[in-house]
Coordinates of C-alpha atoms and ligand atoms in Angstrom, one line a residue:
M1 CA -52.5 33.2 45.9
S2 CA -54.3 36.5 45.3
A3 CA -57.2 38.3 47.0
S4 CA -59.5 36.8 44.4
T5 CA -58.3 33.3 45.2
L6 CA -59.3 33.9 48.8
T7 CA -62.8 34.9 47.8
G8 CA -63.4 31.4 46.5
P9 CA -63.9 28.0 48.1
L10 CA -61.2 28.4 50.7
T11 CA -62.9 31.5 52.2
A12 CA -66.3 29.8 52.2
E13 CA -64.8 26.7 53.9
L14 CA -63.0 28.8 56.5
V15 CA -66.0 31.0 57.5
S16 CA -68.2 27.9 57.8
D17 CA -66.2 27.3 61.0
L18 CA -67.7 30.4 62.6
T19 CA -70.5 30.0 65.1
C20 CA -73.0 32.2 63.2
T21 CA -76.7 31.9 62.4
S22 CA -77.7 35.5 62.0
G23 CA -77.6 35.4 58.2
E24 CA -76.1 38.9 58.2
T25 CA -72.7 39.6 56.6
L26 CA -70.1 42.4 56.8
P27 CA -67.8 43.3 53.9
V28 CA -64.1 42.8 54.6
I29 CA -61.7 44.9 52.4
A30 CA -58.4 43.6 51.1
P31 CA -55.9 46.3 52.0
F32 CA -53.5 45.7 49.1
T33 CA -56.3 46.4 46.5
G34 CA -59.2 48.0 48.2
A35 CA -61.5 45.3 46.8
I36 CA -64.0 43.4 48.9
L37 CA -62.1 40.3 50.0
H38 CA -65.2 38.5 51.2
E39 CA -68.5 39.0 53.1
L40 CA -68.0 37.8 56.6
P41 CA -71.0 36.2 58.4
A42 CA -71.8 38.2 61.5
S43 CA -72.5 36.3 64.8
S44 CA -75.2 37.5 67.2
A45 CA -75.3 37.4 71.0
A46 CA -77.3 34.2 70.7
D47 CA -74.5 32.6 68.6
V48 CA -72.0 33.5 71.4
A49 CA -74.3 31.8 73.9
D50 CA -74.4 28.7 71.7
A51 CA -70.6 28.7 71.4
Y52 CA -70.2 28.8 75.2
A53 CA -72.7 25.9 75.6
A54 CA -70.8 23.8 73.2
A55 CA -67.4 24.8 74.6
R56 CA -68.6 23.9 78.1
I57 CA -69.5 20.4 77.1
A58 CA -66.3 19.9 75.2
Q59 CA -64.2 21.3 78.1
R60 CA -65.2 18.5 80.5
S61 CA -63.7 15.8 78.3
W62 CA -60.7 18.0 77.4
R63 CA -59.9 18.6 81.0
A64 CA -60.3 14.9 81.7
V65 CA -57.8 13.7 79.0
G66 CA -54.9 15.2 80.9
F67 CA -51.7 16.9 80.1
A68 CA -50.0 14.1 78.1
H69 CA -52.8 14.0 75.6
R70 CA -53.0 17.8 75.3
R71 CA -49.3 18.0 74.9
A72 CA -49.3 15.5 72.0
V73 CA -52.2 17.3 70.2
L74 CA -50.5 20.7 70.6
L75 CA -47.1 19.5 69.3
R76 CA -48.9 18.1 66.2
A77 CA -50.5 21.5 65.7
H78 CA -47.1 23.1 66.0
D79 CA -46.0 20.9 63.1
L80 CA -49.1 21.7 61.0
L81 CA -48.6 25.4 61.5
I82 CA -45.1 25.1 60.0
E83 CA -46.3 22.8 57.2
R84 CA -49.1 25.1 56.2
R85 CA -47.1 28.3 56.6
N86 CA -47.3 29.4 53.0
E87 CA -51.0 29.2 52.9
L88 CA -51.2 31.0 56.3
L89 CA -48.8 33.7 55.1
D90 CA -50.9 34.3 52.0
I91 CA -54.1 34.7 54.0
L92 CA -52.4 36.8 56.7
Q93 CA -50.8 39.2 54.2
T94 CA -54.0 39.5 52.1
E95 CA -56.1 40.3 55.2
S96 CA -53.6 42.7 56.9
G97 CA -51.5 44.2 54.1
K98 CA -48.3 43.4 56.0
T99 CA -45.1 42.2 54.4
R100 CA -44.3 38.5 54.2
G101 CA -41.4 38.8 56.7
Q102 CA -43.6 40.4 59.3
A103 CA -46.3 37.9 58.6
F104 CA -43.7 35.2 59.2
E105 CA -43.0 36.7 62.6
E106 CA -46.6 35.7 63.5
I107 CA -46.1 32.1 62.4
F108 CA -42.8 31.8 64.3
E109 CA -44.3 33.3 67.4
G110 CA -47.4 31.1 67.2
A111 CA -45.4 27.9 66.8
S112 CA -43.0 28.9 69.6
V113 CA -45.8 29.6 72.0
T114 CA -47.6 26.4 71.1
R115 CA -44.5 24.3 71.7
Y116 CA -43.7 26.2 74.9
Y117 CA -47.1 25.6 76.6
A118 CA -47.4 22.0 75.2
V119 CA -44.1 21.2 76.9
S120 CA -44.3 23.2 80.1
A121 CA -48.0 23.2 81.2
R122 CA -47.7 19.9 83.1
N123 CA -44.8 21.0 85.1
V124 CA -46.1 24.5 85.9
L125 CA -49.5 23.2 86.9
R126 CA -48.7 19.9 88.7
T127 CA -49.9 19.6 92.3
R128 CA -47.2 20.5 94.7
R129 CA -46.5 20.2 98.4
R130 CA -46.2 23.6 100.1
R131 CA -44.8 24.2 103.5
S132 CA -47.5 24.2 106.1
G133 CA -47.7 26.8 108.9
I134 CA -47.3 24.1 111.5
P135 CA -44.8 21.4 110.5
I136 CA -45.8 17.8 111.4
V137 CA -49.3 18.8 112.4
I138 CA -50.5 20.0 109.0
K139 CA -49.6 18.9 105.4
T140 CA -50.4 21.3 102.6
R141 CA -50.7 20.9 98.8
V142 CA -51.7 23.2 96.0
S143 CA -53.4 22.1 92.9
Y144 CA -54.8 24.0 89.9
K145 CA -58.2 23.8 88.4
P146 CA -58.9 25.2 84.9
K147 CA -61.2 28.2 85.0
G148 CA -63.7 26.7 82.6
V149 CA -64.3 28.5 79.4
V150 CA -62.2 31.6 78.6
G151 CA -63.5 34.5 76.5
V152 CA -60.8 35.8 74.2
I153 CA -61.1 39.1 72.2
T154 CA -58.5 39.8 69.7
P155 CA -57.6 42.8 67.4
W156 CA -56.8 42.8 63.6
N157 CA -53.1 43.6 63.7
Y158 CA -51.5 40.3 64.8
P159 CA -54.4 37.9 64.4
I160 CA -52.5 34.6 64.5
A161 CA -49.8 35.4 67.1
L162 CA -52.1 37.2 69.5
S163 CA -54.8 34.5 69.3
I164 CA -52.3 31.7 70.0
M165 CA -50.7 33.7 72.8
D166 CA -54.0 33.6 74.7
V167 CA -55.9 30.6 73.4
I168 CA -53.2 28.0 73.5
P169 CA -52.1 28.4 77.2
A170 CA -55.9 28.4 78.1
L171 CA -56.3 25.1 76.2
A172 CA -53.0 23.7 77.6
A173 CA -54.4 24.3 81.1
G174 CA -57.5 22.3 80.3
N175 CA -60.0 25.1 79.5
G176 CA -62.3 25.7 76.5
V177 CA -62.3 29.0 74.6
V178 CA -64.8 31.3 72.9
Q179 CA -62.9 33.8 70.8
K180 CA -64.2 37.0 69.2
A181 CA -62.1 37.5 66.1
D182 CA -61.8 41.0 64.8
N183 CA -63.6 40.9 61.4
Q184 CA -60.4 42.0 59.6
G185 CA -58.4 39.1 61.0
A186 CA -61.0 36.4 61.1
L187 CA -59.8 34.4 58.1
S188 CA -56.2 34.2 59.5
I189 CA -57.5 33.1 62.8
L190 CA -59.8 30.5 61.3
A191 CA -57.1 29.1 59.0
S192 CA -54.6 28.8 61.9
R193 CA -57.2 27.3 64.2
R194 CA -57.7 24.6 61.5
A195 CA -54.2 23.4 62.3
F196 CA -55.2 22.8 65.9
I197 CA -58.5 21.1 65.0
D198 CA -56.8 18.8 62.5
A199 CA -54.2 18.0 65.2
G200 CA -57.0 16.9 67.6
V201 CA -58.4 19.9 69.4
P202 CA -62.2 19.3 69.4
A203 CA -63.8 22.0 67.2
A204 CA -66.4 22.9 69.8
L205 CA -63.7 23.5 72.4
W206 CA -62.4 26.6 70.6
G207 CA -65.5 28.4 69.2
I208 CA -65.0 31.5 67.0
V209 CA -67.4 34.3 66.6
A210 CA -67.2 37.6 64.7
G211 CA -69.3 40.6 64.0
D212 CA -70.3 43.8 65.8
G213 CA -67.6 44.7 68.4
A214 CA -69.9 45.8 71.2
E215 CA -72.7 43.3 70.7
V216 CA -70.5 40.2 70.2
G217 CA -67.7 41.5 72.5
N218 CA -70.1 42.1 75.4
A219 CA -71.7 38.6 75.0
V220 CA -68.2 37.1 75.0
V221 CA -67.3 38.9 78.3
D222 CA -70.7 38.0 79.8
G223 CA -70.3 34.3 79.2
A224 CA -66.7 33.9 80.3
D225 CA -65.1 32.4 83.3
Y226 CA -62.0 34.5 82.5
V227 CA -61.5 37.2 79.9
C228 CA -58.4 37.9 77.7
F229 CA -58.6 41.2 75.8
T230 CA -56.1 42.6 73.4
G231 CA -56.9 46.0 71.8
S232 CA -57.2 49.7 72.6
T233 CA -57.1 51.1 76.1
A234 CA -60.5 52.6 75.6
T235 CA -62.2 49.3 74.8
G236 CA -60.1 47.3 77.2
T237 CA -61.2 49.5 80.1
K238 CA -64.8 48.8 79.4
V239 CA -64.1 45.1 79.0
G240 CA -62.2 45.0 82.3
E241 CA -65.0 46.8 84.2
R242 CA -67.7 44.5 82.7
A243 CA -65.8 41.4 83.7
T244 CA -65.1 42.7 87.2
S245 CA -68.7 43.5 87.8
R246 CA -69.3 39.7 87.7
L247 CA -66.1 39.1 89.7
V248 CA -64.5 37.5 86.7
G249 CA -60.8 38.1 86.2
S250 CA -59.3 39.6 83.0
S251 CA -56.0 40.2 81.4
L252 CA -55.9 43.4 79.3
E253 CA -53.2 43.9 76.7
L254 CA -53.6 47.4 75.5
G255 CA -52.0 50.3 73.7
G256 CA -48.5 51.9 74.0
K257 CA -46.4 54.9 73.1
N258 CA -43.2 53.1 73.1
P259 CA -39.9 54.9 73.6
L260 CA -36.4 54.1 72.3
I261 CA -33.4 55.6 74.0
V262 CA -30.2 55.9 71.9
L263 CA -27.2 56.5 74.1
D264 CA -24.1 58.3 73.2
D265 CA -22.0 55.1 73.0
V266 CA -23.7 53.5 70.0
D267 CA -22.6 52.9 66.5
P268 CA -25.1 55.4 65.0
V269 CA -25.5 53.6 61.6
T270 CA -26.2 50.1 63.2
A271 CA -28.5 51.8 65.7
A272 CA -30.4 53.5 62.9
K273 CA -30.9 50.2 61.0
D274 CA -32.4 48.5 64.1
A275 CA -34.5 51.6 65.0
V276 CA -36.1 51.6 61.5
Y277 CA -37.2 48.0 61.9
A278 CA -38.5 48.7 65.4
V279 CA -40.6 51.6 64.2
F280 CA -41.9 50.4 60.8
S281 CA -42.5 46.7 61.3
S282 CA -46.1 46.0 60.3
M283 CA -46.4 49.7 59.4
G284 CA -46.2 50.5 63.0
Q285 CA -49.5 48.7 63.6
L286 CA -48.0 46.7 66.4
C287 CA -48.6 47.4 70.1
V288 CA -44.9 47.2 70.9
S289 CA -43.5 49.2 68.0
I290 CA -41.5 52.3 68.7
E291 CA -43.1 55.7 68.2
R292 CA -40.7 58.0 70.1
I293 CA -36.9 58.2 69.8
Y294 CA -34.7 60.0 72.4
V295 CA -31.2 60.3 71.0
A296 CA -28.0 61.6 72.7
R297 CA -26.9 64.9 71.3
S298 CA -23.4 63.7 70.5
V299 CA -24.7 61.0 68.1
A300 CA -27.9 62.7 67.0
T301 CA -26.8 64.1 63.7
Q302 CA -25.2 60.9 62.4
F303 CA -28.0 58.7 63.8
T304 CA -30.7 60.8 62.3
A305 CA -29.0 61.1 58.9
A306 CA -28.5 57.3 58.8
L307 CA -32.1 56.7 59.9
V308 CA -33.5 59.0 57.2
E309 CA -31.3 57.4 54.5
R310 CA -32.5 54.0 55.6
V311 CA -36.2 55.0 55.6
N312 CA -35.8 56.5 52.1
S313 CA -34.3 53.2 50.8
L314 CA -37.1 50.9 52.2
H315 CA -39.0 49.1 49.4
Q316 CA -42.7 49.5 49.9
G317 CA -45.5 47.8 48.0
P318 CA -47.9 44.9 47.8
A319 CA -46.2 41.6 47.3
L320 CA -47.0 38.1 48.6
D321 CA -43.3 37.3 48.8
Y322 CA -40.3 38.6 50.7
S323 CA -39.4 41.3 48.2
T324 CA -40.8 44.3 50.2
D325 CA -39.6 45.9 53.5
V326 CA -42.8 47.7 54.4
G327 CA -46.4 47.0 53.4
S328 CA -49.8 48.8 53.6
L329 CA -51.9 50.1 56.5
T330 CA -54.7 47.7 57.1
S331 CA -57.8 49.8 56.6
A332 CA -59.2 53.2 55.6
A333 CA -59.7 54.0 59.3
Q334 CA -56.0 53.4 59.9
L335 CA -55.0 55.6 57.0
A336 CA -57.2 58.4 58.2
R337 CA -55.8 58.2 61.7
V338 CA -52.2 58.3 60.5
Q339 CA -52.8 61.1 58.1
A340 CA -54.6 63.1 60.8
H341 CA -51.6 62.7 63.2
V342 CA -49.1 63.8 60.6
D343 CA -51.3 66.7 59.3
D344 CA -51.8 67.9 62.9
A345 CA -48.1 67.7 63.7
V346 CA -47.1 69.6 60.5
A347 CA -49.8 72.3 61.1
K348 CA -48.4 72.9 64.6
G349 CA -44.8 73.2 63.5
A350 CA -43.3 69.7 63.3
T351 CA -40.6 69.0 60.7
V352 CA -41.0 66.1 58.3
L353 CA -37.6 64.4 57.8
A354 CA -38.9 61.6 55.7
G355 CA -42.2 60.4 54.3
G356 CA -45.4 62.2 55.4
T357 CA -47.8 61.4 52.6
A358 CA -50.1 58.6 51.4
R359 CA -49.1 56.5 48.4
P360 CA -52.3 55.8 46.5
D361 CA -50.2 54.8 43.5
L362 CA -49.2 51.6 45.5
G363 CA -52.6 50.8 46.9
P364 CA -55.5 52.5 48.7
F365 CA -54.1 52.4 52.3
F366 CA -50.4 52.8 51.7
F367 CA -48.6 55.6 53.6
E368 CA -45.0 56.5 53.6
P369 CA -42.8 55.6 56.6
T370 CA -42.6 58.9 58.3
V371 CA -39.9 60.6 60.5
L372 CA -40.8 63.7 62.4
T373 CA -38.8 66.1 64.6
D374 CA -39.8 69.2 66.5
V375 CA -42.8 67.4 67.9
S376 CA -44.4 69.3 70.9
P377 CA -46.9 68.4 73.6
D378 CA -49.8 70.2 71.8
M379 CA -49.6 67.7 68.9
Q380 CA -51.7 64.6 68.8
C381 CA -48.8 62.3 68.0
F382 CA -46.8 63.6 71.0
A383 CA -48.6 61.5 73.7
H384 CA -51.4 59.6 71.8
E385 CA -50.7 56.3 70.2
T386 CA -50.5 56.7 66.4
F387 CA -50.5 52.9 65.7
G388 CA -48.9 53.7 62.4
P389 CA -45.6 54.3 60.5
V390 CA -44.7 57.6 62.3
V391 CA -41.9 58.3 64.7
A392 CA -40.8 61.4 66.4
I393 CA -37.1 62.0 67.1
A394 CA -36.0 64.3 70.0
I395 CA -32.5 65.1 71.2
V396 CA -31.5 64.7 74.8
D397 CA -28.5 65.9 76.8
S398 CA -28.2 63.0 79.3
A399 CA -29.4 59.5 80.0
D400 CA -31.4 60.9 82.9
E401 CA -33.3 63.3 80.6
A402 CA -34.0 60.4 78.3
I403 CA -35.4 58.2 81.1
A404 CA -37.6 61.0 82.4
A405 CA -38.9 61.7 78.9
A406 CA -39.5 58.0 78.2
N407 CA -41.5 57.6 81.4
A408 CA -43.5 60.7 80.9
T409 CA -46.5 58.9 79.4
E410 CA -49.7 57.3 80.5
F411 CA -48.6 54.1 78.8
G412 CA -46.0 51.5 79.9
L413 CA -45.9 48.6 77.4
N414 CA -42.5 48.4 75.7
A415 CA -39.3 50.4 75.7
S416 CA -35.9 50.0 74.1
V417 CA -32.4 51.1 75.0
F418 CA -29.5 51.1 72.4
S419 CA -26.1 51.3 73.9
G420 CA -22.5 50.0 73.3
S421 CA -22.6 48.8 77.0
V422 CA -25.1 46.2 77.9
A423 CA -24.4 46.8 81.6
R424 CA -25.3 50.5 81.2
A425 CA -28.4 49.6 79.2
R426 CA -29.5 47.2 81.8
R427 CA -29.2 49.8 84.5
I428 CA -31.4 52.1 82.5
A429 CA -33.9 49.3 81.7
D430 CA -34.4 48.9 85.5
L431 CA -35.6 52.6 85.6
L432 CA -38.1 52.4 82.8
D433 CA -41.8 52.0 83.5
A434 CA -42.6 49.4 80.8
G435 CA -43.6 45.8 80.9
S436 CA -40.8 44.8 78.5
V437 CA -37.5 46.5 77.8
N438 CA -35.4 45.5 74.8
I439 CA -31.7 46.1 74.7
N440 CA -30.2 46.8 71.2
E441 CA -33.5 45.5 69.7
G442 CA -36.8 47.2 69.2
Y443 CA -39.3 44.6 70.3
R444 CA -38.3 41.2 69.0
A445 CA -36.0 40.2 71.8
S446 CA -38.8 40.3 74.4
F447 CA -41.6 39.3 72.0
S448 CA -39.9 36.1 71.1
S449 CA -39.0 35.2 74.7
T450 CA -42.0 33.0 75.2
D451 CA -40.8 31.9 78.7
A452 CA -40.9 35.5 79.9
P453 CA -44.0 37.5 80.7
M454 CA -45.3 40.2 78.4
G455 CA -47.8 42.9 79.3
G456 CA -48.2 46.5 80.2
M457 CA -47.9 48.9 83.1
K458 CA -50.1 51.9 83.7
Q459 CA -52.7 52.4 80.9
S460 CA -51.1 49.6 78.8
G461 CA -52.9 47.0 80.6
M462 CA -53.2 44.4 83.4
G463 CA -51.9 40.9 83.7
R464 CA -49.3 39.1 81.6
R465 CA -49.2 36.7 78.7
N466 CA -46.4 34.3 77.9
G467 CA -44.2 32.5 80.5
H468 CA -45.6 30.8 83.6
E469 CA -47.6 34.0 84.3
G470 CA -49.4 33.6 81.0
L471 CA -50.6 30.1 82.0
L472 CA -51.5 30.8 85.6
R473 CA -54.1 33.3 84.4
F474 CA -56.2 30.3 83.3
V475 CA -56.4 28.3 86.6
E476 CA -57.8 28.6 90.0
A477 CA -55.2 27.7 92.7
R478 CA -56.8 25.3 95.2
T479 CA -55.1 24.7 98.6
V480 CA -55.8 21.3 100.2
A481 CA -54.4 21.3 103.8
E482 CA -54.8 18.2 106.1
A483 CA -54.5 17.6 109.7
T484 CA -51.9 14.7 110.0
G485 CA -53.3 13.5 113.4
I486 CA -49.7 13.2 114.7
L487 CA -50.5 16.1 117.1
T488 CA -53.9 17.7 117.5
L489 CA -54.5 21.5 117.4
P490 CA -56.0 22.9 120.7
R491 CA -59.8 22.9 120.9
T492 CA -60.4 24.2 124.4
G493 CA -59.1 27.0 126.6
T494 CA -57.2 24.5 128.7
E495 CA -55.6 22.9 125.7
W496 CA -54.6 26.3 124.4
A497 CA -53.0 27.1 127.8
K498 CA -50.8 23.9 127.5
M499 CA -49.9 24.5 123.8
T500 CA -49.0 28.2 123.6
G501 CA -45.6 27.7 125.2
L502 CA -44.8 25.0 122.6
M503 CA -46.1 27.1 119.8
I504 CA -43.9 30.1 120.8
V505 CA -40.9 27.8 120.9
A506 CA -41.9 26.6 117.4
L507 CA -42.1 30.1 116.1
R508 CA -38.7 31.0 117.4
V509 CA -37.1 27.8 116.0
L510 CA -38.7 28.4 112.6
K511 CA -37.4 31.9 112.5
G512 CA -34.0 30.7 113.7
V513 CA -33.7 28.2 110.9
R514 CA -35.1 30.9 108.4
R515 CA -37.8 28.5 107.4
R516 CA -40.0 30.1 104.7
Ligands
LIG601 P1 -60.2 47.9 69.6 O1 -60.2 48.1 71.0 O2 -60.9 48.8 68.7 O3 -60.7 46.4 69.2 C1 -60.2 45.2 69.7 C2 -61.2 44.1 69.7 O4 -62.3 44.5 70.6 C3 -61.8 43.9 68.4 O5 -62.1 42.5 68.2 C4 -63.2 44.6 68.5 O6 -64.2 44.1 67.6 C5 -63.5 44.3 70.0 N1 -64.5 45.3 70.6 C6 -64.9 46.5 70.1 N2 -65.7 47.0 71.0 C7 -65.9 46.1 72.0 C8 -66.7 46.1 73.2 N3 -67.4 47.1 73.5 N4 -66.6 45.0 74.0 C9 -65.8 44.0 73.7 N5 -65.0 44.0 72.6 C10 -65.1 45.0 71.7 O7 -58.6 47.8 69.1 P2 -58.1 47.7 67.6 O8 -58.1 49.0 67.0 O9 -58.6 46.5 67.0 O10 -56.5 47.3 68.0 C11 -55.6 48.3 68.1 C12 -55.2 48.6 69.5 O11 -54.8 47.3 70.1 C13 -54.0 49.5 69.7 O12 -54.3 50.4 70.7 C14 -52.9 48.5 70.1 O13 -51.9 49.1 70.8 C15 -53.6 47.5 70.9 N6 -52.9 46.2 70.9 C16 -52.3 45.8 72.1 C17 -51.6 44.7 72.1 C18 -50.9 44.2 73.4 O14 -50.4 43.1 73.4 N7 -50.7 45.1 74.4 C19 -51.4 43.9 71.0 C20 -52.0 44.3 69.8 C21 -52.8 45.5 69.8

């Protein structure tokens, strides 16, 4: 498939699934070629309201069908995602400019998350007895009620994986969804959503809108019973404030400036290979990719030489197959941002060890994988997220120095530790201010652990996706506690006077038996 194939009937069919009546369109550029891929219909605030109205109706029946039905539907969708992977990979690569291997990461993650929530939702959310404060007298249960219709706002960089990581647990818990797709990822989202619709998810239950970020995004936040936002810290802060002003909860998955610590006990060549993948996957346009490396002085020369050699051997280009190691940046704006960070660093004295320039000969938004050293705090790329294929290497004299440098950031999304001793790396992991820490891996170890929560500390966000935590976002816990009638609680002063002695004994006994 090529960009031109996508401008044909398939694109028209996919965009017909958008909730959109404005008649306006926005051009979407194919990053490999710079050509207009298609004209995306733009939704309006009124379209968002329509999508919510339809999702609210559909959600009532979806909630009522129960876990077993939802599980069967989601497991069918899992199989369809796998069956349709080649078409999905073509669309994803054409829209994003990423390599096929990194596009496949999205399909794998999407299918894993779908299976995980299909299989686990019932058990996590079943009604459970809890211990009451007063045994025998009170019985207590907790049940979970879906929030209703969840508003999901997603970025362009991982359109399939990031959509599924929020939408599917919301659906598994019995909610509806209205999702604002970033315009650059809308086709990928619509194509993967089709797998779920064909498997039995009612189309109205998962509405998709696209268009102007602020207009459509605000409308999505304003209509939601809960909001999931993935994107920049600047926009996420606004989204969180807007949701909170209506006392609506939100999970915010935001930016990072992710550090990798290379300890003195590594094999420098293996560490360099893993570091290169961690930095340049999806051209660094990945929230959890590595942008800072702190390497122990004793291995720094060997590690850096191996890393530069590896970077220089990466095969970069546009290809809808597995023949390339790195692809293109996704947009002209991304190219400008990356170029600006590198130019600023070089102008202020950074040394370019590899890359550093655009590759218009390969395509309009290609930029070489770039390795910098001598990066100082006055440079934009020192503390600000580049979100591109640029890494800064610094030498450290101790693990403590590396930990302090890694934590000296406003972000706290992902971090990584490379060491010959897993025990040593685990001890360091416990000292890092990051929502996920990967040992001897860049990001894939935690990213693929669907049973474990993923999210950010500090300015990298609030809340967690994946794991039980990622499901519990989408429900209200409801406590139902009942008086058993075996003994009555005191109602008058006289009854209190009789009961307090017994209650003090009860407190002492409960403490004595260490009852929770
Ligand atoms: P962005 O914040 O510009 O846009 C994200 C989404 O928000 C888009 O759909 C956009 O249209 C929408 N939007 C824009 N203005 C809005 C508004 N006022 N109200 C509501 N929605 C609005 O981010 P981006 O440039 O698309 O994505 C890159 C950023 O996302 C990076 O900072 C990256 O680190 C972060 N990211 C984080 C994660 C994570 O899981 N933590 C994952 C992927 C990307």
